[in-house]
Short mmCIF file of C-alpha atoms in Angstrom, two decimals:
data_model
loop_
_atom_site.label_atom_id
_atom_site.label_comp_id
_atom_site.label_asym_id
_atom_site.label_seq_id
_atom_site.Cartn_x
_atom_site.Cartn_y
_atom_site.Cartn_z
CA MET A 280 -44.76 -43.49 14.40
CA THR A 281 -48.30 -43.20 13.07
CA LEU A 282 -47.41 -45.32 9.95
CA THR A 283 -49.37 -48.43 8.54
CA PRO A 284 -47.09 -51.21 7.37
CA ALA A 285 -48.24 -50.66 3.70
CA ALA A 286 -47.63 -46.97 3.81
CA HIS A 287 -44.79 -46.01 1.18
CA GLY A 288 -44.27 -42.33 0.47
CA ILE A 289 -42.69 -39.01 1.83
CA LEU A 290 -43.12 -38.31 5.87
CA PRO A 291 -45.20 -35.30 6.61
CA LEU A 292 -44.08 -32.76 9.12
CA GLN A 293 -45.72 -34.33 12.13
CA THR A 294 -43.99 -37.76 11.55
CA LEU A 295 -40.58 -36.13 11.12
CA SER A 296 -40.81 -34.39 14.14
CA GLU A 297 -41.55 -37.83 15.67
CA LEU A 298 -38.35 -38.99 14.21
CA VAL A 299 -36.42 -36.26 15.96
CA ASP A 300 -38.07 -37.22 19.10
CA GLN A 301 -37.05 -40.77 18.62
CA GLY A 302 -33.34 -40.16 17.64
CA VAL A 303 -33.67 -40.79 14.25
CA VAL A 304 -32.93 -37.40 13.13
CA LEU A 305 -30.36 -36.37 15.40
CA SER A 306 -28.78 -32.66 15.83
CA ALA A 307 -25.76 -31.07 17.51
CA SER A 308 -28.12 -28.24 18.85
CA ALA A 309 -32.01 -27.74 19.37
CA LEU A 310 -33.75 -27.69 16.46
CA ASP A 311 -35.26 -24.09 15.47
CA ALA A 312 -38.98 -23.85 15.65
CA ASP A 313 -39.58 -23.45 11.65
CA GLN A 314 -36.78 -25.97 10.65
CA ILE A 315 -39.41 -28.79 9.78
CA GLN A 316 -41.44 -27.72 7.06
CA PRO A 317 -44.62 -29.73 5.91
CA ALA A 318 -42.61 -32.41 3.92
CA SER A 319 -38.67 -31.71 4.72
CA ILE A 320 -36.27 -30.78 7.35
CA ASP A 321 -33.89 -27.46 6.78
CA LEU A 322 -30.63 -28.63 7.43
CA ARG A 323 -28.37 -26.40 9.03
CA LEU A 324 -24.19 -25.79 8.59
CA GLY A 325 -21.92 -27.04 11.55
CA ALA A 326 -18.94 -25.35 12.91
CA ARG A 327 -16.43 -26.51 10.36
CA ALA A 328 -15.83 -26.07 6.63
CA TRP A 329 -13.01 -27.12 4.33
CA ARG A 330 -11.73 -25.61 0.95
CA VAL A 331 -11.14 -28.36 -1.46
CA ARG A 332 -9.54 -28.71 -4.84
CA ALA A 333 -12.01 -30.74 -6.12
CA SER A 334 -15.64 -32.25 -5.76
CA TYR A 335 -15.78 -36.07 -4.73
CA LEU A 336 -17.83 -39.00 -3.74
CA PRO A 337 -16.57 -40.97 -0.54
CA ARG A 338 -17.54 -44.19 -2.01
CA LYS A 339 -15.74 -46.61 0.15
CA ARG A 340 -14.73 -44.33 2.75
CA THR A 341 -16.20 -41.82 5.01
CA VAL A 342 -16.46 -38.26 3.69
CA VAL A 343 -13.82 -37.25 6.16
CA GLU A 344 -11.40 -39.65 4.96
CA ARG A 345 -11.71 -38.69 1.64
CA LEU A 346 -10.79 -35.14 2.68
CA SER A 347 -7.09 -35.83 3.03
CA ASP A 348 -6.87 -36.26 -0.85
CA VAL A 349 -8.17 -32.93 -1.87
CA VAL A 350 -8.27 -30.53 1.19
CA MET A 351 -6.43 -27.03 1.10
CA HIS A 352 -7.47 -25.56 4.35
CA GLU A 353 -10.18 -25.51 7.13
CA MET A 354 -12.43 -22.82 7.98
CA ASP A 355 -14.43 -21.86 11.10
CA LEU A 356 -17.69 -20.98 10.49
CA SER A 357 -18.66 -19.77 14.01
CA LYS A 358 -18.06 -16.03 13.26
CA GLY A 359 -19.03 -16.67 9.41
CA ALA A 360 -16.87 -17.06 6.41
CA VAL A 361 -16.82 -16.33 2.91
CA PHE A 362 -17.55 -19.03 0.08
CA GLU A 363 -16.01 -17.60 -2.78
CA ALA A 364 -17.68 -18.07 -6.31
CA GLY A 365 -15.82 -20.82 -8.43
CA CYS A 366 -14.42 -22.55 -5.54
CA VAL A 367 -15.52 -25.87 -3.76
CA TYR A 368 -16.05 -26.39 -0.09
CA ILE A 369 -17.26 -29.28 2.43
CA ALA A 370 -18.93 -28.36 5.36
CA GLU A 371 -20.49 -30.19 8.33
CA LEU A 372 -23.99 -30.14 9.08
CA GLN A 373 -25.38 -29.83 12.62
CA GLU A 374 -27.99 -32.90 11.76
CA SER A 375 -27.10 -36.11 11.55
CA LEU A 376 -29.28 -39.34 10.94
CA ASN A 377 -29.93 -42.88 12.05
CA LEU A 378 -32.44 -44.21 9.85
CA PRO A 379 -33.97 -47.75 10.56
CA GLN A 380 -34.52 -50.26 7.72
CA GLY A 381 -37.28 -49.14 5.61
CA LEU A 382 -36.33 -45.26 5.81
CA SER A 383 -34.22 -43.45 3.16
CA ALA A 384 -33.74 -39.52 2.56
CA ARG A 385 -33.11 -37.46 -0.32
CA ALA A 386 -31.70 -33.72 -0.29
CA ASN A 387 -31.98 -30.72 -2.44
CA PRO A 388 -30.90 -26.85 -2.08
CA LYS A 389 -33.29 -24.47 -0.61
CA SER A 390 -34.99 -22.27 -3.07
CA SER A 391 -32.88 -19.27 -1.55
CA THR A 392 -29.83 -21.14 -2.47
CA GLY A 393 -30.45 -21.89 -5.83
CA ARG A 394 -31.63 -18.39 -6.59
CA CYS A 395 -28.17 -16.90 -5.45
CA ASP A 396 -26.67 -19.58 -7.92
CA VAL A 397 -25.05 -21.54 -5.22
CA PHE A 398 -24.78 -25.23 -6.10
CA VAL A 399 -25.04 -27.37 -3.10
CA ARG A 400 -25.16 -31.30 -2.77
CA LEU A 401 -25.35 -33.76 0.29
CA LEU A 402 -22.73 -36.29 1.31
CA SER A 403 -23.03 -39.20 3.45
CA ASP A 404 -20.56 -41.57 4.54
CA TYR A 405 -19.69 -44.88 1.92
CA SER A 406 -21.91 -43.39 -0.36
CA ASP A 407 -21.51 -43.24 -4.13
CA ALA A 408 -24.14 -40.86 -5.00
CA PHE A 409 -25.00 -37.18 -4.07
CA ASP A 410 -28.16 -36.27 -2.19
CA ASP A 411 -29.48 -39.69 -1.80
CA VAL A 412 -29.13 -41.37 1.86
CA ARG A 413 -29.63 -45.12 1.51
CA GLU A 414 -31.99 -47.04 3.45
CA GLY A 415 -30.84 -47.75 7.30
CA TYR A 416 -27.94 -45.34 7.06
CA SER A 417 -26.51 -44.10 10.44
CA GLY A 418 -23.84 -41.33 10.62
CA PRO A 419 -23.22 -37.63 10.14
CA ILE A 420 -23.90 -36.08 6.71
CA TYR A 421 -22.10 -32.93 4.95
CA VAL A 422 -22.86 -30.64 2.30
CA GLU A 423 -20.70 -29.80 -0.79
CA ILE A 424 -20.99 -25.92 -1.57
CA ALA A 425 -19.97 -24.39 -4.94
CA PRO A 426 -21.09 -20.80 -5.59
CA GLN A 427 -21.32 -20.55 -9.11
CA THR A 428 -21.70 -16.36 -9.77
CA PHE A 429 -21.82 -14.68 -6.41
CA SER A 430 -19.47 -14.94 -3.58
CA VAL A 431 -21.63 -15.51 -0.34
CA LEU A 432 -21.15 -15.34 3.51
CA ALA A 433 -22.53 -17.99 5.71
CA ARG A 434 -21.94 -19.11 9.30
CA THR A 435 -22.87 -21.93 11.64
CA GLY A 436 -26.56 -22.40 11.45
CA THR A 437 -27.10 -21.11 7.80
CA ARG A 438 -29.71 -23.22 6.12
CA LEU A 439 -28.68 -24.17 2.50
CA ASN A 440 -30.44 -27.68 1.76
CA GLN A 441 -33.10 -29.62 2.93
CA LEU A 442 -33.85 -33.24 3.52
CA ARG A 443 -36.94 -35.47 2.60
CA VAL A 444 -37.32 -38.73 4.39
CA LYS A 445 -39.31 -41.36 2.29
CA ARG A 446 -40.66 -44.88 3.40
CA GLY A 447 -40.12 -47.87 1.11
CA THR A 448 -40.16 -47.60 -2.54
CA VAL A 449 -41.96 -44.32 -3.05
CA PRO A 450 -44.07 -44.40 -6.39
CA LYS A 451 -44.00 -41.89 -9.20
CA LEU A 452 -47.33 -40.69 -9.40
CA TYR A 453 -47.14 -38.67 -12.51
CA THR A 454 -45.22 -35.97 -14.31
CA SER A 455 -46.04 -32.64 -15.54
CA ASP A 456 -44.07 -30.42 -18.00
CA CYS A 457 -43.10 -26.65 -17.33
CA GLY A 458 -43.01 -24.25 -19.69
CA VAL A 459 -41.45 -20.81 -19.41
CA ASP A 460 -43.20 -17.37 -19.37
CA LEU A 461 -41.22 -14.79 -21.86
CA THR A 462 -44.50 -12.61 -22.36
CA GLY A 463 -45.39 -9.22 -20.60
CA ASP A 464 -42.76 -6.58 -19.91
CA LEU A 465 -40.09 -7.86 -17.26
CA VAL A 466 -39.59 -11.75 -18.38
CA GLY A 467 -36.56 -12.39 -15.98
CA TYR A 468 -33.02 -11.56 -14.53
CA ARG A 469 -29.39 -11.98 -15.41
CA ALA A 470 -27.02 -12.36 -12.71
CA ARG A 471 -24.16 -9.68 -12.96
CA ARG A 472 -20.74 -10.73 -12.79
CA HIS A 473 -18.07 -9.83 -10.23
CA ALA A 474 -20.75 -8.41 -7.70
CA GLY A 475 -20.55 -8.06 -4.12
CA VAL A 476 -21.16 -10.58 -1.42
CA ILE A 477 -24.72 -12.23 -0.63
CA ASP A 478 -24.90 -12.65 3.22
CA LEU A 479 -27.28 -15.78 3.42
CA ASP A 480 -28.52 -14.89 6.60
CA ASN A 481 -29.42 -11.17 5.61
CA VAL A 482 -33.14 -11.04 4.69
CA ASP A 483 -34.20 -8.16 2.35
CA GLY A 484 -30.58 -6.65 2.93
CA HIS A 485 -29.22 -6.51 -0.48
CA ASP A 486 -30.02 -3.96 -3.24
CA PRO A 487 -31.07 -6.33 -6.25
CA ARG A 488 -29.73 -3.58 -8.88
CA ASP A 489 -26.06 -4.53 -7.61
CA PHE A 490 -26.38 -8.22 -8.63
CA TRP A 491 -29.09 -8.44 -11.33
CA GLU A 492 -29.87 -7.10 -14.68
CA PRO A 493 -33.47 -7.16 -15.66
CA LEU A 494 -34.53 -8.69 -18.98
CA TYR A 495 -37.42 -7.49 -20.91
CA GLN A 496 -39.88 -9.01 -23.45
CA ASN A 497 -38.27 -9.21 -26.76
CA LYS A 498 -41.09 -11.10 -29.32
CA GLY A 499 -41.35 -13.85 -26.82
CA GLN A 500 -37.77 -15.03 -27.08
CA LEU A 501 -34.48 -14.94 -24.89
CA LEU A 502 -31.13 -15.43 -25.96
CA LEU A 503 -29.25 -17.47 -23.29
CA ASP A 504 -25.56 -16.74 -23.29
CA PRO A 505 -23.14 -19.67 -22.31
CA GLY A 506 -22.10 -19.65 -18.66
CA GLU A 507 -24.67 -17.13 -17.63
CA PHE A 508 -27.23 -17.32 -14.76
CA TYR A 509 -30.91 -16.38 -15.41
CA ILE A 510 -34.17 -16.22 -13.00
CA LEU A 511 -37.41 -16.73 -14.92
CA ALA A 512 -40.62 -17.83 -14.30
CA SER A 513 -42.97 -20.66 -15.42
CA LYS A 514 -45.64 -20.05 -17.67
CA THR A 515 -48.62 -21.57 -15.69
CA ALA A 516 -49.02 -22.10 -12.20
CA VAL A 517 -47.76 -24.77 -10.03
CA VAL A 518 -50.05 -26.55 -7.88
CA ILE A 519 -48.84 -29.32 -5.19
CA PRO A 520 -51.77 -30.86 -3.79
CA VAL A 521 -52.12 -31.40 0.08
CA MET A 522 -51.34 -35.20 -0.27
CA GLU A 523 -48.29 -35.13 -2.65
CA ALA A 524 -44.86 -33.49 -3.08
CA ALA A 525 -43.02 -32.79 -6.22
CA GLU A 526 -39.31 -32.28 -7.41
CA MET A 527 -38.51 -30.53 -10.43
CA LEU A 528 -35.92 -32.76 -12.45
CA PRO A 529 -32.54 -31.66 -13.81
CA ILE A 530 -33.18 -30.45 -17.51
CA ASP A 531 -32.07 -33.47 -19.76
CA PRO A 532 -30.26 -32.97 -23.28
CA SER A 533 -33.43 -33.65 -25.36
CA VAL A 534 -34.78 -30.46 -24.17
CA GLY A 535 -31.80 -27.80 -24.53
CA GLU A 536 -28.30 -27.23 -23.60
CA PHE A 537 -29.12 -25.49 -20.39
CA ARG A 538 -29.89 -26.67 -16.73
CA VAL A 539 -32.75 -25.64 -15.07
CA HIS A 540 -33.78 -25.47 -11.22
CA TYR A 541 -30.93 -26.37 -8.51
CA ALA A 542 -33.49 -26.15 -6.01
CA GLY A 543 -35.99 -28.81 -6.63
CA PHE A 544 -38.51 -29.49 -3.81
CA PHE A 545 -42.05 -28.16 -3.77
CA ASP A 546 -43.83 -28.90 -0.46
CA PRO A 547 -47.55 -29.84 -0.23
CA GLY A 548 -49.73 -27.03 -0.58
CA PHE A 549 -47.58 -24.78 -2.77
CA GLY A 550 -49.90 -22.96 -5.05
CA THR A 551 -53.20 -24.29 -3.68
CA GLU A 552 -56.57 -22.58 -3.00
CA GLU A 553 -56.80 -24.11 0.59
CA ALA A 554 -53.24 -22.49 1.38
CA ALA A 555 -54.80 -18.94 -0.19
CA ALA A 556 -51.81 -19.25 -2.95
CA ALA A 557 -53.92 -20.07 -6.42
CA GLY A 558 -51.85 -18.89 -9.25
CA SER A 559 -48.24 -19.45 -7.65
CA ARG A 560 -45.81 -19.77 -10.49
CA GLY A 561 -42.56 -21.73 -10.11
CA VAL A 562 -39.23 -19.82 -10.17
CA LEU A 563 -36.76 -21.14 -12.66
CA GLU A 564 -33.11 -21.05 -12.11
CA VAL A 565 -31.35 -21.45 -15.60
CA ARG A 566 -27.67 -21.87 -16.74
CA CYS A 567 -26.92 -21.93 -20.13
CA HIS A 568 -24.07 -24.46 -21.19
CA GLU A 569 -21.58 -24.13 -24.12
CA THR A 570 -24.02 -23.28 -26.95
CA PRO A 571 -26.05 -20.16 -27.11
CA PHE A 572 -29.68 -21.33 -26.78
CA LEU A 573 -32.88 -19.39 -27.94
CA LEU A 574 -35.55 -19.94 -25.53
CA GLU A 575 -38.98 -19.30 -26.82
CA ASP A 576 -42.27 -18.74 -24.90
CA GLU A 577 -44.04 -21.48 -23.29
CA GLN A 578 -41.16 -23.94 -24.13
CA THR A 579 -40.63 -26.91 -21.76
CA VAL A 580 -37.77 -26.36 -19.88
CA ALA A 581 -38.30 -28.52 -16.77
CA ARG A 582 -40.52 -31.34 -15.40
CA LEU A 583 -41.97 -31.87 -12.29
CA VAL A 584 -42.38 -35.48 -10.62
CA TYR A 585 -45.02 -35.75 -8.15
CA GLU A 586 -44.72 -38.59 -5.14
CA PRO A 587 -47.33 -39.15 -2.44
CA LEU A 588 -47.10 -38.72 1.12
CA ILE A 589 -48.00 -40.90 3.74
CA ALA A 590 -50.22 -38.88 5.61
CA ARG A 591 -51.78 -35.06 5.35
CA PRO A 592 -49.21 -32.72 6.82
CA ALA A 593 -50.09 -30.81 9.98
CA GLU A 594 -49.58 -27.55 7.94
CA LEU A 595 -49.42 -26.38 4.64
CA TYR A 596 -46.66 -24.94 2.77
CA GLY A 597 -46.77 -21.04 3.37
CA GLN A 598 -49.27 -21.32 6.38
CA ARG A 599 -46.66 -20.31 9.10
CA GLY A 600 -45.36 -17.72 6.25
CA SER A 601 -43.24 -17.93 3.30
CA HIS A 602 -41.23 -15.68 1.06
CA TYR A 603 -42.41 -17.55 -2.05
CA GLN A 604 -45.96 -18.67 -1.60
CA GLY A 605 -48.24 -16.84 -4.10
CA GLN A 606 -45.05 -15.93 -6.02
CA GLY A 607 -44.53 -14.95 -9.67
CA LEU A 608 -41.28 -13.98 -11.20
CA LYS A 609 -39.38 -13.31 -7.88
CA LEU A 610 -35.39 -13.13 -6.71
CA SER A 611 -34.47 -14.89 -3.49
CA LYS A 612 -35.46 -13.69 -0.35
CA HIS A 613 -32.08 -11.88 0.38
CA PHE A 614 -33.03 -9.03 -2.05
CA LYS A 615 -35.19 -6.07 -1.39
CA PRO A 616 -38.02 -5.13 -3.68
CA TRP A 617 -36.89 -3.81 -7.24
#
């Protein structure tokens, strides 16, 4: 690997490709041509999933060993299967890891997954935390899938989450607040209850009117209803420098009684002039908790934490095409234009 001994940071595209060649990142089938992103690897569903009656952490056992405590039935994903809203599932991933000492990993939902209100988290054997893969881990990885509002159709090869590989103790460079934009005419969308099934591999294949209710400007305010899911946009543009990556943190109780952004990764080059995407906004996936909450224009709803890359990525976000580079307020790629 082309790393210097002192380099602590997130690994870029070309180094991730080297890890695949060296067997550090393994896969049950050849990787897709676009699977490695500027600073992350998309993960693909494997052949099997299990409906479980509760989420869990494996802790002192493997993920499969803990399944016997909660499993209800097995599902064959080779021909597609519906993951029902309000249910919890564990699924195999085609990728596995053989991390050497010094390398760890962290996963997050893909943006398209979060915008469909599907909550996903990575599981690894003997782990006591979701999404984080410890340094030197060797073994399979799995994904917990919990659709919240919409039932979704997925199959072997569907990509729900993505993985970043990190070397050493990665410093937090800085943090920026992210406010919400409630001006203009259209300010957001609220998910419709009891809608149909979203096929997660069908791009531009769904009528948004069947799944979403548009929300219009009302004196720069929006009343969030408990249990409802909203798509909103950031007030200011988001820029991720080419030598950095960012993660949007879940909201903390001091900011409000809601959670923002299931999909937390922003790759290097997002929103930059160099990638011809100046002015890109962050799309905010908002779920209100037990108490109604009155949101105001410019109010801080999330925070971005920036971390360094160990080298400039061979490509920037969106240079091979992207549904979200240059975005404003936008639904997931599964929906036709309004």
